[in-house]
Coordinates of C-alpha atoms in Angstrom, one line a residue:
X1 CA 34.3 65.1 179.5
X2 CA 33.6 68.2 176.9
X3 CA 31.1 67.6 174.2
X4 CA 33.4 66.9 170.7
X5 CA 30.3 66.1 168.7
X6 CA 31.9 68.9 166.5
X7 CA 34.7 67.6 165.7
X8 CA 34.2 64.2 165.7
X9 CA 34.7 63.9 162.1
X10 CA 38.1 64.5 162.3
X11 CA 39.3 60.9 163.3
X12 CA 43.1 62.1 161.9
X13 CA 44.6 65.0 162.5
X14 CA 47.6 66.4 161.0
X15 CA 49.6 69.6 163.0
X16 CA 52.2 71.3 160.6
X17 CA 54.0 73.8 163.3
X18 CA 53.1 71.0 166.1
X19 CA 55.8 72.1 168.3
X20 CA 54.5 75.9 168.8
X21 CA 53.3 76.7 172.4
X22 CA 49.8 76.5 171.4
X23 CA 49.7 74.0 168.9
X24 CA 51.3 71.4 170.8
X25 CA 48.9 72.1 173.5
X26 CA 45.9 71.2 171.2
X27 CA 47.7 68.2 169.9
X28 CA 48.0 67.2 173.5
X29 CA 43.7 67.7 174.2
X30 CA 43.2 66.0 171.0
X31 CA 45.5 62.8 171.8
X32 CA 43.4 62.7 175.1
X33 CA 40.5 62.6 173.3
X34 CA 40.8 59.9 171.7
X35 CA 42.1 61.6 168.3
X36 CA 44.6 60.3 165.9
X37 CA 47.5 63.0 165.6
X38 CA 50.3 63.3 163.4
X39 CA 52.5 66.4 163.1
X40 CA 55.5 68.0 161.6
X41 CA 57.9 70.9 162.0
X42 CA 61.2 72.2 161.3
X43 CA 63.3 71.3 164.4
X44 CA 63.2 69.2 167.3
X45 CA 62.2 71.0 170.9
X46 CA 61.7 69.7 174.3
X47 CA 57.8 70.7 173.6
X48 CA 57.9 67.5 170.6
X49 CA 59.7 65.0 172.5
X50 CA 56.9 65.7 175.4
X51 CA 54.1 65.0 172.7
X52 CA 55.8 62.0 171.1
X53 CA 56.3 60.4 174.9
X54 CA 52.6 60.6 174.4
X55 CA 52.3 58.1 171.9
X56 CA 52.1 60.9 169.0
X57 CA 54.2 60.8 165.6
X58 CA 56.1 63.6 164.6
X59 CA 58.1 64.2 161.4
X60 CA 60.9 67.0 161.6
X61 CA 60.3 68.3 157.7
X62 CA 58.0 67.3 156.1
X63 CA 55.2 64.0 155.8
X64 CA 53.4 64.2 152.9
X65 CA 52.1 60.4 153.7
X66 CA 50.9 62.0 157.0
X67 CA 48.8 64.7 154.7
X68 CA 47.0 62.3 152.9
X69 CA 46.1 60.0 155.9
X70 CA 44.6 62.9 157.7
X71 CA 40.9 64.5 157.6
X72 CA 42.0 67.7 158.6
X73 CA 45.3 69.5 158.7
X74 CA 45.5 72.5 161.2
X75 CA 48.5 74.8 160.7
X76 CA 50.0 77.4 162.8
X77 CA 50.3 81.0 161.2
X78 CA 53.6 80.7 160.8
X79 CA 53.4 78.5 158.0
X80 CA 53.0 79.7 154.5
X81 CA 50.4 78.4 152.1
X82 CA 53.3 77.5 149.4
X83 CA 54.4 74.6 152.4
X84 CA 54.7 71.3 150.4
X85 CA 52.5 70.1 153.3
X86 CA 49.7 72.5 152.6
X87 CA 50.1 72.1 148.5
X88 CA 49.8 68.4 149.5
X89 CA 46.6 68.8 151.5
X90 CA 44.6 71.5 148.9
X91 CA 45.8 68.7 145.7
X92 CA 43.9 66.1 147.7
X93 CA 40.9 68.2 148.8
X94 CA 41.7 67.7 152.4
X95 CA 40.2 71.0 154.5
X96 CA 42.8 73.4 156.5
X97 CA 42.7 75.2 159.1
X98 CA 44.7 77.4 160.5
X99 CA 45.3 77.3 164.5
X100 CA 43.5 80.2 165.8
X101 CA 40.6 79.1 164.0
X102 CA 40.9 75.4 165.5
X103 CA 41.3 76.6 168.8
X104 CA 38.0 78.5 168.4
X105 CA 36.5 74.7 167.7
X106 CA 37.9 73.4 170.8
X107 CA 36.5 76.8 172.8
X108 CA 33.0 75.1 171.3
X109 CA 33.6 72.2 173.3
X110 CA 33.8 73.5 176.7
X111 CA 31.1 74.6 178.4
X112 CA 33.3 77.1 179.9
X113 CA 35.8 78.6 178.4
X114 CA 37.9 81.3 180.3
X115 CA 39.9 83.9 178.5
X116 CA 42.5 85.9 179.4
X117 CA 43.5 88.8 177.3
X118 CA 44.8 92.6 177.1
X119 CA 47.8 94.2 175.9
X120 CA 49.8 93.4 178.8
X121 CA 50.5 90.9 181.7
X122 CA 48.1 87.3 179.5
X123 CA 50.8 84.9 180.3
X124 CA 51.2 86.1 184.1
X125 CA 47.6 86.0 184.9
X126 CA 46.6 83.3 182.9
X127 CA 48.9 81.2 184.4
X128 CA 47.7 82.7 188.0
X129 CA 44.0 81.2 187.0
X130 CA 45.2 77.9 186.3
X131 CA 47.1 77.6 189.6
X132 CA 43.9 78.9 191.6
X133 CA 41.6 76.4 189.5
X134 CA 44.2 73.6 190.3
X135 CA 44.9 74.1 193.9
X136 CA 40.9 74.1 194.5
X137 CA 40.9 71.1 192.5
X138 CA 38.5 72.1 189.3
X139 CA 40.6 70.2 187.2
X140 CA 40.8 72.5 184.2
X141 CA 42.4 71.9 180.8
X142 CA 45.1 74.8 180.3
X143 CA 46.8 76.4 177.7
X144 CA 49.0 79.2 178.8
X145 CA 51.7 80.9 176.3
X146 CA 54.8 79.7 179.0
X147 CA 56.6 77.4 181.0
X148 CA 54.8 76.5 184.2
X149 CA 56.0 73.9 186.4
X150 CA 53.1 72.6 188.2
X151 CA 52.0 71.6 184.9
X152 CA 55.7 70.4 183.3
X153 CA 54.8 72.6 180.4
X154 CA 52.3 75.2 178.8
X155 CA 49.1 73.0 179.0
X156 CA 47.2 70.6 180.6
X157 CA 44.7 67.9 179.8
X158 CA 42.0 67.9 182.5
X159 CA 38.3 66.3 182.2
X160 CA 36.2 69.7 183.7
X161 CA 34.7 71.8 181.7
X162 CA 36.8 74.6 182.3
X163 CA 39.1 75.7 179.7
X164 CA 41.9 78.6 181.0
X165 CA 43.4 80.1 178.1
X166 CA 45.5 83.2 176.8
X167 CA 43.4 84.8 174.4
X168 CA 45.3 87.1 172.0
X169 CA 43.7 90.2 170.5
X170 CA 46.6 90.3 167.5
X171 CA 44.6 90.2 163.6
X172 CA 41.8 89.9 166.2
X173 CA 42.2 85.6 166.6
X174 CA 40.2 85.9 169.8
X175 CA 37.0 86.9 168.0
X176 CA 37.5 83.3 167.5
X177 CA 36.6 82.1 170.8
X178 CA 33.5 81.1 172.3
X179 CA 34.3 82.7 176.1
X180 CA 31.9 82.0 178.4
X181 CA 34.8 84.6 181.0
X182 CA 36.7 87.0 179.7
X183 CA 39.2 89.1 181.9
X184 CA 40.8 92.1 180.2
X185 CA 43.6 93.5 182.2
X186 CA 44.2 96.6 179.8
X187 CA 43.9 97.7 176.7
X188 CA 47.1 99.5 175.0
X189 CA 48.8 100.7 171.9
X190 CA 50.2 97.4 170.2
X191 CA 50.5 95.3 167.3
X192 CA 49.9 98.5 165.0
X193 CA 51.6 96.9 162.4
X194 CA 48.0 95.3 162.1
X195 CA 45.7 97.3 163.6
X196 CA 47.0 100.8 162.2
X197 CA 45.1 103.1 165.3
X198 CA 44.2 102.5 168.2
X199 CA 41.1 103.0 167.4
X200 CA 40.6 99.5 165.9
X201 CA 42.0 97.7 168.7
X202 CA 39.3 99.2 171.1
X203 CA 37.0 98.1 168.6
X204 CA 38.4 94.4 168.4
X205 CA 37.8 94.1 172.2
X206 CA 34.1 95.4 172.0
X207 CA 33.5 92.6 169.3
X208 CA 35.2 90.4 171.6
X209 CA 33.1 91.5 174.7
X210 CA 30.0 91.2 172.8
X211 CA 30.9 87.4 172.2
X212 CA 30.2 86.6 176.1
X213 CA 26.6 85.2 176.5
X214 CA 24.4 87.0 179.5
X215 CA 25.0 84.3 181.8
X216 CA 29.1 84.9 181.5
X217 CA 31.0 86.8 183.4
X218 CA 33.7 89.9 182.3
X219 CA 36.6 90.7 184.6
X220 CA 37.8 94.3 183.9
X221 CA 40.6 96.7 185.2
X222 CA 38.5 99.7 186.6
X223 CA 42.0 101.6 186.5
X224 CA 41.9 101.9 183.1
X225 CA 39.1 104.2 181.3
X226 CA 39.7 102.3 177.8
X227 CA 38.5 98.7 179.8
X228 CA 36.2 100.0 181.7
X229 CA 34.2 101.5 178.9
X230 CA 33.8 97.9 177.7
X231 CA 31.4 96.8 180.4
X232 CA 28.4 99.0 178.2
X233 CA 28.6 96.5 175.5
X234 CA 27.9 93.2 177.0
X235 CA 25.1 91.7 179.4
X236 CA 27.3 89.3 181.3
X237 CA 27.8 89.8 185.2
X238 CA 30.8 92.4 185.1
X239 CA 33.5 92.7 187.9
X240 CA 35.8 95.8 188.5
X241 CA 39.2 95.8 189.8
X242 CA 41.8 98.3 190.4
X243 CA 44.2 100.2 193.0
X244 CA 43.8 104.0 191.8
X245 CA 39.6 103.7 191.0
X246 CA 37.8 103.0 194.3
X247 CA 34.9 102.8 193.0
X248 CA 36.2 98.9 191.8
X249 CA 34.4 96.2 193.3
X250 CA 38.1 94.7 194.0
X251 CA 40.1 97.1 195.8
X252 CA 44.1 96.7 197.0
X253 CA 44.5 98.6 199.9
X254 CA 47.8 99.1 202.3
X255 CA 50.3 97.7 199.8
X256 CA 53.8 96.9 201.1
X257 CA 56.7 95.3 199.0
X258 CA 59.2 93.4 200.8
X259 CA 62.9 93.4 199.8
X260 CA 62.1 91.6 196.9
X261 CA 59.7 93.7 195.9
X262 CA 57.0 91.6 196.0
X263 CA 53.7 92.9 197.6
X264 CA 51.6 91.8 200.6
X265 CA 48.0 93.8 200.5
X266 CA 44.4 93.6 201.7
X267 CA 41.9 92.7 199.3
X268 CA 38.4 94.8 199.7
X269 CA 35.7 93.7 198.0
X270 CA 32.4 96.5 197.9
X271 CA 34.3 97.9 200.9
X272 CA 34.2 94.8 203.1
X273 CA 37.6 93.0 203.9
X274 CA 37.8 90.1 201.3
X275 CA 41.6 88.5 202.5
X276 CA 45.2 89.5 203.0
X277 CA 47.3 88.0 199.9
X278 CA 51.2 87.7 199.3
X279 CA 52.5 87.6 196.2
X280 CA 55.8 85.8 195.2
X281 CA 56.2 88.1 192.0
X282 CA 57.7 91.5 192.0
X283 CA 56.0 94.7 190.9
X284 CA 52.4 97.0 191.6
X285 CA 51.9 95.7 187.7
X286 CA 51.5 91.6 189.8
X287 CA 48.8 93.3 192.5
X288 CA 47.0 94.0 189.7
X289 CA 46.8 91.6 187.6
X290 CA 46.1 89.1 191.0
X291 CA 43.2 91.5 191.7
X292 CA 41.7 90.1 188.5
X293 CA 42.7 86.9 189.2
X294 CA 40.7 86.8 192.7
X295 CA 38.0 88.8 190.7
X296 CA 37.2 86.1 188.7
X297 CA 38.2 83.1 191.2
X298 CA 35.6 84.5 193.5
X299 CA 32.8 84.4 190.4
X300 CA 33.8 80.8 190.1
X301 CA 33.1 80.5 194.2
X302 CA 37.2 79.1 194.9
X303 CA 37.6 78.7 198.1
X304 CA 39.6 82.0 199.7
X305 CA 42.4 79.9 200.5
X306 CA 42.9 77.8 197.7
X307 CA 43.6 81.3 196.3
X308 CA 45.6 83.0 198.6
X309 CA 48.0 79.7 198.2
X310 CA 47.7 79.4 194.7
X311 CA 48.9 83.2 194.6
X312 CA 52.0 82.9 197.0
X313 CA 53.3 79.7 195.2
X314 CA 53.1 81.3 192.0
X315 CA 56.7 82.7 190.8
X316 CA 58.2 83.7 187.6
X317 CA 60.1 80.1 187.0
X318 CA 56.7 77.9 188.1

């Protein structure tokens, strides 16, 4: 069982947004936990009837009675601060906190917390962790940023100490985390509307590389310069992957797509024969981003064919 000690003060918890991908995946953890949730939000989904199965309340609109019963209301960014909800909750003193910030909290209570980030490809290979570290039975707690049907949704509760999650570099709400893993499949021109030059996102993932502690470990994509530059700022056990740079330490070698176009390759790992894996995705962008799935399944000592099965099961729909 993670260590909640600190958030144990929090005996009610009130979600405004509760039905967004991630907040309804905390909601779901905290409910486990032995939390009292309530939540609210515009319009029903499939994601609240799933959390009020679980035995939590949810208001479509507004509960102001739910505000003032709670110890700390955790809002998704979507909401603005003139919500009646939050006016509610800053008239009656009652702290806020915004989700990104309150996922952070939860990263605290995990020993290890894995993150997946980079401009492209979180949701893919995220949810490719999570199937390794379930089919080799680690029973990990989840939240991914999609639809994955061993899981019947986009999280899920387990009692390890892992924590697999899609960490997003946008107005930098993974600096946030407390990663005790961190893969980074690239690092690209996005979200300028925030960060204005590229410039400042490359300098968002250093900060974020310098939150891993020297017993962590950092997954990075050896075929781009920008990611593999990050490997000078941090301590933590580093592992390279890549198909053009064969210098990696995880290398794809005689690639071949089917009709389908999804890839069967051999896996080299310093130059030795690691495994033959078949994917059940299409595109060279999927070899890569398994690459840094094995990378880091291998760190975590997975058995090789809990893996390789994990791998071939995964497809766009699961």
């Amino acid at each position: 069982m993670p260590n909640i000690e600190n958030i144990k003060k929090y005996k009610n918890i009130h979600m405004i947004g509760i039905g967004g991908v991630s907040m309804s995946g905390i909601a779901a953890i905290l409910k486990n936990w032995g939390f009292f949730v309530t939540g609210s939000d515009t319009a029903n989904s499939e994601n609240i009837e799933i959390l009020v199965q679980k035995g939590i309340k949810v208001v479509i609109g507004h509960s102001l009675e739910d505000v003032a019963n709670s110890d700390i209301v955790v809002y998704s960014a979507a909401v603005k601060q003139d919500d009646p909800e939050m006016l509610e909750a800053n008239r009656l003193h009652i702290p806020t906190i915004e989700r990104a910030d309150f996922l952070g909290e939860l990263t605290r209570c995990y020993q290890d917390t894995i993150c997946i980030s980079g401009t492209h490809g979180k949701t893919t290979t995220t949810s490719m962790v999570a199937l390794c570290f379930l089919e080799a039975m680690q029973d990990p707690s989840i939240q991914v940023g999609a639809y994955l049907k061993p899981l019947n949704g986009n999280y899920m509760v387990g009692n390890s100490e892992h924590f697999i999650i899609e960490a997003c570099e946008y107005v930098e709400s993974f600096l946030k985390f407390s990663p005790k893993a961190e893969i980074i499949l690239n690092i690209d021109n996005d979200h300028l509307d925030y960060f204005k030059t590229f410039d400042h996102i490359k300098n968002a993932f250093i900060k974020y590389v310098k939150l891993l502690p020297k017993d962590g470990t950092l997954v990075l994509n050896a075929d781009d310069t920008n990611c593999l530059d990050l490997k000078q700022y941090t301590n933590a056990t580093t592992i390279t992957y890549g198909i053009e740079n064969k210098e990696a330490d995880f290398c794809a070698r005689n690639i071949i797509f089917n009709e389908d176009g999804f890839a069967k390759f051999d896996v080299f790992y310093k130059g030795e024969q690691f495994d033959t894996i078949k994917l059940s995705v299409p595109g060279m962008h999927n070899v890569l981003n398994a690459l840094s799935c094995i990378a880091l399944c291998n760190q975590y000592n997975l058995a090789k064919n809990a893996i390789k099965s994990a791998l071939l099961k995964f497809t766009r729909s699961s």
